[in-house]
Amino acid sequence: MSLFDHTIKELEAMLHNKEITVQDLVEESYQRIEEVDGQVHAFLTLDKENALAKAKVLDEHPDATAKLFGIPSGIKDNIMTKGLRTTCASQFLDNFNDPLYDATVVEKLNNEQTIAVGKLNMDEFAMGSSNENSSYDATRNPWNTDYVPGGSSGGSAAAVAAGEVLFSLGSDTGGSIRQPAAFCGVVGMKPTYGRVSRFGLVAFASSLDQVGPITRTVEDNARVLEVIAGADKMDSTSVDLDVPAYTEALTGDVKGLKIAVPKEYLAEGVAPEVRESVLEALKVYESLGATWEEVSIPHSKYAVAAYYLISSSEASANLARFDGVRYGVRSENADNMIDMFKKSRSEGFGPEVKRRIMLGTFALSSGYYDAYYKKAQQVRTLIKNDFDKIFEEYDVIIGPTSPTTAFKVGEKIDDPLTMYADDILTVPVNLAGVPGISIPCGFSPEGLPIGLQIIGKHFDESTVYRTAHAFEQATDYHTKRPQLGGAN
């Protein structure tokens, strides 16, 4: 039996029927990690002893009501896990071995008897689009290890694509779930802002960050979001709305669905194979009874600039707490307190984090606040209004997740502006606060996955999932597997 062969729903049935044990699943997960993670580098920390001990307990006391009973999972390393090292892939938190509490999403998973096998690699403090900004090791794309897996949740996407876990949690500030999901050929959901608690997520940009699931199938993704979504008294930005049974929305029926396709999302800069795959996907929807029309998101051309000003400004404020005093690594070369602050931050943060802190501090500084940060927030409102106007007439917006497929390791790391520009199709979703999912919709001539992005109305993840599931069931892209570490 391989983790690749079954969905979460199928595995749960096998567990309840005692065809397999939780220990079987967890041991297989670690065996797969041992086989392939030397190539992929998806994990930063493993928790094998505790995971196997928990599996044994679950086998002795099975809970038939748990929604994710016994399922091995991975957690992005910026999500707090009690007693389990949490580094944000930064040297600043290299010694943060014993966090005192679980993030709300981790607590919810634990309540449903999920087993976290370890913490997943990422761009440092979630700042990056390739996972090359990890201060430990660059995660590689399971489809071709010469290529990046995307970022910042690169480890989360690669671990699922490589068959190391059934699902993972990532965080998405400007595309950090959807873009690596696209690059790795898996399913990644960025829920509506406020749908999932951010308590215990190490903050990058508080008005943009959102936790979400990465899985192999749309149904698995919907099952995980049902568990982690919901209001939380520990997060004042979480919204007190009932969480729908997302899996019940997966009817396969999209007859009459009205799809908007922004012309800007298929314009110059989008690779021909990506554009062609999206147009072929739209033909699939037509065959299923949906209709589509071209629309415009006129302010999308300002989205990247607005996003990097807002996110960097919020990062500048959020990362001020990392000073070498309260927790984290303290410089041993300081002569006085001020020197200690400077040297701890200089030695602890990597170049991309420093770049964004400086940009954000500049944008918030006296004399520049109105010209940059305030103006970016005004543009954000215009972009949200663009989405609102489209959703008055259409059910979903569809386009590519990324303008290109994965690029080679080292290809763009020295050109941050080009890397930032690659986020042009994902950041508007975060600025508007709406939900978006990436699902596989094709492959490049080099055999690299292509992602289809489906965007929905605020708190209408059900329609997004229904739309994604219909396409998935009509195609076989989700059944393809990277040839990594032998037979999969």
JSON list of C-alpha atoms in Angstrom, two decimals, residues 304-431:
[
{"chain": "A", "resi": 304, "resn": "VAL", "atom": "CA", "xyz": [2.21, 43.89, -7.07]},
{"chain": "A", "resi": 305, "resn": "ALA", "atom": "CA", "xyz": [3.41, 47.38, -6.09]},
{"chain": "A", "resi": 306, "resn": "ALA", "atom": "CA", "xyz": [0.56, 47.82, -3.60]},
{"chain": "A", "resi": 307, "resn": "TYR", "atom": "CA", "xyz": [1.09, 44.36, -2.17]},
{"chain": "A", "resi": 308, "resn": "TYR", "atom": "CA", "xyz": [4.82, 44.75, -1.56]},
{"chain": "A", "resi": 309, "resn": "LEU", "atom": "CA", "xyz": [4.36, 48.14, 0.09]},
{"chain": "A", "resi": 310, "resn": "ILE", "atom": "CA", "xyz": [1.56, 46.93, 2.39]},
{"chain": "A", "resi": 311, "resn": "SER", "atom": "CA", "xyz": [3.07, 43.54, 3.23]},
{"chain": "A", "resi": 312, "resn": "SER", "atom": "CA", "xyz": [6.55, 44.94, 3.82]},
{"chain": "A", "resi": 313, "resn": "SER", "atom": "CA", "xyz": [5.16, 47.71, 6.03]},
{"chain": "A", "resi": 314, "resn": "GLU", "atom": "CA", "xyz": [3.28, 45.19, 8.15]},
{"chain": "A", "resi": 315, "resn": "ALA", "atom": "CA", "xyz": [6.33, 42.93, 8.23]},
{"chain": "A", "resi": 316, "resn": "SER", "atom": "CA", "xyz": [8.46, 45.83, 9.46]},
{"chain": "A", "resi": 317, "resn": "ALA", "atom": "CA", "xyz": [6.10, 46.25, 12.42]},
{"chain": "A", "resi": 318, "resn": "ASN", "atom": "CA", "xyz": [5.56, 42.53, 13.09]},
{"chain": "A", "resi": 319, "resn": "LEU", "atom": "CA", "xyz": [9.24, 41.59, 12.99]},
{"chain": "A", "resi": 320, "resn": "ALA", "atom": "CA", "xyz": [10.24, 44.40, 15.36]},
{"chain": "A", "resi": 321, "resn": "ARG", "atom": "CA", "xyz": [9.60, 41.93, 18.19]},
{"chain": "A", "resi": 322, "resn": "PHE", "atom": "CA", "xyz": [12.61, 39.86, 17.11]},
{"chain": "A", "resi": 323, "resn": "ASP", "atom": "CA", "xyz": [15.31, 41.70, 19.03]},
{"chain": "A", "resi": 324, "resn": "GLY", "atom": "CA", "xyz": [17.42, 39.00, 20.69]},
{"chain": "A", "resi": 325, "resn": "VAL", "atom": "CA", "xyz": [15.94, 39.74, 24.13]},
{"chain": "A", "resi": 326, "resn": "ARG", "atom": "CA", "xyz": [12.72, 37.83, 24.68]},
{"chain": "A", "resi": 327, "resn": "TYR", "atom": "CA", "xyz": [13.36, 34.75, 22.56]},
{"chain": "A", "resi": 328, "resn": "GLY", "atom": "CA", "xyz": [15.39, 33.74, 19.57]},
{"chain": "A", "resi": 329, "resn": "VAL", "atom": "CA", "xyz": [19.12, 33.81, 19.00]},
{"chain": "A", "resi": 330, "resn": "ARG", "atom": "CA", "xyz": [21.04, 36.63, 20.69]},
{"chain": "A", "resi": 331, "resn": "SER", "atom": "CA", "xyz": [24.31, 37.92, 19.24]},
{"chain": "A", "resi": 332, "resn": "GLU", "atom": "CA", "xyz": [27.32, 37.04, 21.36]},
{"chain": "A", "resi": 333, "resn": "ASN", "atom": "CA", "xyz": [29.42, 39.84, 19.86]},
{"chain": "A", "resi": 334, "resn": "ALA", "atom": "CA", "xyz": [27.62, 42.84, 21.33]},
{"chain": "A", "resi": 335, "resn": "ASP", "atom": "CA", "xyz": [29.17, 45.39, 23.70]},
{"chain": "A", "resi": 336, "resn": "ASN", "atom": "CA", "xyz": [25.95, 47.05, 24.87]},
{"chain": "A", "resi": 337, "resn": "MET", "atom": "CA", "xyz": [22.15, 46.79, 24.56]},
{"chain": "A", "resi": 338, "resn": "ILE", "atom": "CA", "xyz": [21.77, 48.84, 21.37]},
{"chain": "A", "resi": 339, "resn": "ASP", "atom": "CA", "xyz": [24.65, 46.96, 19.80]},
{"chain": "A", "resi": 340, "resn": "MET", "atom": "CA", "xyz": [22.98, 43.69, 20.81]},
{"chain": "A", "resi": 341, "resn": "PHE", "atom": "CA", "xyz": [19.71, 44.68, 19.08]},
{"chain": "A", "resi": 342, "resn": "LYS", "atom": "CA", "xyz": [21.53, 45.61, 15.89]},
{"chain": "A", "resi": 343, "resn": "LYS", "atom": "CA", "xyz": [23.82, 42.60, 15.74]},
{"chain": "A", "resi": 344, "resn": "SER", "atom": "CA", "xyz": [21.12, 40.08, 16.71]},
{"chain": "A", "resi": 345, "resn": "ARG", "atom": "CA", "xyz": [18.88, 41.28, 13.88]},
{"chain": "A", "resi": 346, "resn": "SER", "atom": "CA", "xyz": [21.76, 41.63, 11.44]},
{"chain": "A", "resi": 347, "resn": "GLU", "atom": "CA", "xyz": [23.01, 38.10, 12.14]},
{"chain": "A", "resi": 348, "resn": "GLY", "atom": "CA", "xyz": [19.58, 36.48, 12.59]},
{"chain": "A", "resi": 349, "resn": "PHE", "atom": "CA", "xyz": [17.69, 37.71, 9.52]},
{"chain": "A", "resi": 350, "resn": "GLY", "atom": "CA", "xyz": [18.51, 36.69, 5.96]},
{"chain": "A", "resi": 351, "resn": "PRO", "atom": "CA", "xyz": [18.88, 39.11, 3.02]},
{"chain": "A", "resi": 352, "resn": "GLU", "atom": "CA", "xyz": [15.28, 38.89, 1.75]},
{"chain": "A", "resi": 353, "resn": "VAL", "atom": "CA", "xyz": [13.81, 39.53, 5.20]},
{"chain": "A", "resi": 354, "resn": "LYS", "atom": "CA", "xyz": [16.14, 42.51, 5.69]},
{"chain": "A", "resi": 355, "resn": "ARG", "atom": "CA", "xyz": [15.18, 43.86, 2.26]},
{"chain": "A", "resi": 356, "resn": "ARG", "atom": "CA", "xyz": [11.48, 43.81, 3.11]},
{"chain": "A", "resi": 357, "resn": "ILE", "atom": "CA", "xyz": [11.94, 45.24, 6.60]},
{"chain": "A", "resi": 358, "resn": "MET", "atom": "CA", "xyz": [13.88, 48.17, 5.13]},
{"chain": "A", "resi": 359, "resn": "LEU", "atom": "CA", "xyz": [11.28, 48.72, 2.40]},
{"chain": "A", "resi": 360, "resn": "GLY", "atom": "CA", "xyz": [8.45, 48.62, 4.94]},
{"chain": "A", "resi": 361, "resn": "THR", "atom": "CA", "xyz": [10.20, 50.90, 7.40]},
{"chain": "A", "resi": 362, "resn": "PHE", "atom": "CA", "xyz": [10.83, 53.42, 4.62]},
{"chain": "A", "resi": 363, "resn": "ALA", "atom": "CA", "xyz": [7.19, 53.27, 3.46]},
{"chain": "A", "resi": 364, "resn": "LEU", "atom": "CA", "xyz": [5.97, 53.97, 7.01]},
{"chain": "A", "resi": 365, "resn": "SER", "atom": "CA", "xyz": [8.46, 56.73, 7.76]},
{"chain": "A", "resi": 366, "resn": "SER", "atom": "CA", "xyz": [7.57, 60.38, 8.26]},
{"chain": "A", "resi": 367, "resn": "GLY", "atom": "CA", "xyz": [7.21, 62.18, 4.96]},
{"chain": "A", "resi": 368, "resn": "TYR", "atom": "CA", "xyz": [6.72, 58.99, 2.94]},
{"chain": "A", "resi": 369, "resn": "TYR", "atom": "CA", "xyz": [3.72, 57.37, 4.66]},
{"chain": "A", "resi": 370, "resn": "ASP", "atom": "CA", "xyz": [1.12, 59.24, 2.58]},
{"chain": "A", "resi": 371, "resn": "ALA", "atom": "CA", "xyz": [3.02, 58.77, -0.66]},
{"chain": "A", "resi": 372, "resn": "TYR", "atom": "CA", "xyz": [3.53, 55.03, -0.31]},
{"chain": "A", "resi": 373, "resn": "TYR", "atom": "CA", "xyz": [1.66, 53.12, 2.42]},
{"chain": "A", "resi": 374, "resn": "LYS", "atom": "CA", "xyz": [-1.53, 55.21, 2.35]},
{"chain": "A", "resi": 375, "resn": "LYS", "atom": "CA", "xyz": [-1.59, 55.23, -1.45]},
{"chain": "A", "resi": 376, "resn": "ALA", "atom": "CA", "xyz": [-1.10, 51.45, -1.54]},
{"chain": "A", "resi": 377, "resn": "GLN", "atom": "CA", "xyz": [-4.07, 50.99, 0.79]},
{"chain": "A", "resi": 378, "resn": "GLN", "atom": "CA", "xyz": [-6.19, 53.17, -1.48]},
{"chain": "A", "resi": 379, "resn": "VAL", "atom": "CA", "xyz": [-5.20, 51.04, -4.47]},
{"chain": "A", "resi": 380, "resn": "ARG", "atom": "CA", "xyz": [-6.08, 47.96, -2.43]},
{"chain": "A", "resi": 381, "resn": "THR", "atom": "CA", "xyz": [-9.62, 49.31, -2.07]},
{"chain": "A", "resi": 382, "resn": "LEU", "atom": "CA", "xyz": [-9.86, 49.85, -5.83]},
{"chain": "A", "resi": 383, "resn": "ILE", "atom": "CA", "xyz": [-8.77, 46.24, -6.45]},
{"chain": "A", "resi": 384, "resn": "LYS", "atom": "CA", "xyz": [-11.35, 44.96, -3.97]},
{"chain": "A", "resi": 385, "resn": "ASN", "atom": "CA", "xyz": [-13.99, 47.04, -5.76]},
{"chain": "A", "resi": 386, "resn": "ASP", "atom": "CA", "xyz": [-12.94, 45.47, -9.08]},
{"chain": "A", "resi": 387, "resn": "PHE", "atom": "CA", "xyz": [-13.61, 42.01, -7.64]},
{"chain": "A", "resi": 388, "resn": "ASP", "atom": "CA", "xyz": [-16.92, 43.10, -6.08]},
{"chain": "A", "resi": 389, "resn": "LYS", "atom": "CA", "xyz": [-18.13, 44.45, -9.42]},
{"chain": "A", "resi": 390, "resn": "ILE", "atom": "CA", "xyz": [-17.28, 41.22, -11.26]},
{"chain": "A", "resi": 391, "resn": "PHE", "atom": "CA", "xyz": [-18.98, 39.08, -8.61]},
{"chain": "A", "resi": 392, "resn": "GLU", "atom": "CA", "xyz": [-22.21, 41.02, -9.12]},
{"chain": "A", "resi": 393, "resn": "GLU", "atom": "CA", "xyz": [-22.57, 39.15, -12.43]},
{"chain": "A", "resi": 394, "resn": "TYR", "atom": "CA", "xyz": [-20.35, 36.07, -12.18]},
{"chain": "A", "resi": 395, "resn": "ASP", "atom": "CA", "xyz": [-20.00, 33.12, -9.81]},
{"chain": "A", "resi": 396, "resn": "VAL", "atom": "CA", "xyz": [-16.23, 32.60, -10.04]},
{"chain": "A", "resi": 397, "resn": "ILE", "atom": "CA", "xyz": [-13.14, 34.09, -11.67]},
{"chain": "A", "resi": 398, "resn": "ILE", "atom": "CA", "xyz": [-10.75, 31.71, -13.45]},
{"chain": "A", "resi": 399, "resn": "GLY", "atom": "CA", "xyz": [-7.22, 32.19, -14.76]},
{"chain": "A", "resi": 400, "resn": "PRO", "atom": "CA", "xyz": [-3.71, 30.83, -14.32]},
{"chain": "A", "resi": 401, "resn": "THR", "atom": "CA", "xyz": [-2.24, 30.57, -10.83]},
{"chain": "A", "resi": 402, "resn": "SER", "atom": "CA", "xyz": [1.21, 31.63, -12.02]},
{"chain": "A", "resi": 403, "resn": "PRO", "atom": "CA", "xyz": [2.25, 33.15, -15.36]},
{"chain": "A", "resi": 404, "resn": "THR", "atom": "CA", "xyz": [4.88, 30.41, -15.78]},
{"chain": "A", "resi": 405, "resn": "THR", "atom": "CA", "xyz": [5.68, 26.94, -14.58]},
{"chain": "A", "resi": 406, "resn": "ALA", "atom": "CA", "xyz": [8.43, 26.35, -12.00]},
{"chain": "A", "resi": 407, "resn": "PHE", "atom": "CA", "xyz": [11.80, 27.89, -12.78]},
{"chain": "A", "resi": 408, "resn": "LYS", "atom": "CA", "xyz": [15.22, 26.43, -12.11]},
{"chain": "A", "resi": 409, "resn": "VAL", "atom": "CA", "xyz": [16.90, 26.68, -8.73]},
{"chain": "A", "resi": 410, "resn": "GLY", "atom": "CA", "xyz": [19.15, 29.77, -8.75]},
{"chain": "A", "resi": 411, "resn": "GLU", "atom": "CA", "xyz": [17.55, 31.22, -11.89]},
{"chain": "A", "resi": 412, "resn": "LYS", "atom": "CA", "xyz": [15.89, 34.24, -10.23]},
{"chain": "A", "resi": 413, "resn": "ILE", "atom": "CA", "xyz": [17.31, 34.40, -6.71]},
{"chain": "A", "resi": 414, "resn": "ASP", "atom": "CA", "xyz": [19.56, 37.35, -7.60]},
{"chain": "A", "resi": 415, "resn": "ASP", "atom": "CA", "xyz": [16.75, 39.24, -9.33]},
{"chain": "A", "resi": 416, "resn": "PRO", "atom": "CA", "xyz": [14.12, 39.94, -6.64]},
{"chain": "A", "resi": 417, "resn": "LEU", "atom": "CA", "xyz": [12.08, 42.33, -8.80]},
{"chain": "A", "resi": 418, "resn": "THR", "atom": "CA", "xyz": [11.51, 39.65, -11.43]},
{"chain": "A", "resi": 419, "resn": "MET", "atom": "CA", "xyz": [10.59, 37.21, -8.66]},
{"chain": "A", "resi": 420, "resn": "TYR", "atom": "CA", "xyz": [8.12, 39.72, -7.20]},
{"chain": "A", "resi": 421, "resn": "ALA", "atom": "CA", "xyz": [6.51, 40.24, -10.63]},
{"chain": "A", "resi": 422, "resn": "ASP", "atom": "CA", "xyz": [5.72, 36.52, -10.82]},
{"chain": "A", "resi": 423, "resn": "ASP", "atom": "CA", "xyz": [3.16, 37.07, -8.02]},
{"chain": "A", "resi": 424, "resn": "ILE", "atom": "CA", "xyz": [0.98, 39.24, -10.24]},
{"chain": "A", "resi": 425, "resn": "LEU", "atom": "CA", "xyz": [-1.85, 36.68, -10.52]},
{"chain": "A", "resi": 426, "resn": "THR", "atom": "CA", "xyz": [-2.07, 35.70, -6.86]},
{"chain": "A", "resi": 427, "resn": "VAL", "atom": "CA", "xyz": [-1.59, 38.90, -4.83]},
{"chain": "A", "resi": 428, "resn": "PRO", "atom": "CA", "xyz": [-4.88, 40.55, -5.92]},
{"chain": "A", "resi": 429, "resn": "VAL", "atom": "CA", "xyz": [-6.78, 37.74, -4.16]},
{"chain": "A", "resi": 430, "resn": "ASN", "atom": "CA", "xyz": [-5.07, 38.53, -0.85]},
{"chain": "A", "resi": 431, "resn": "LEU", "atom": "CA", "xyz": [-5.55, 42.27, -1.27]}
]
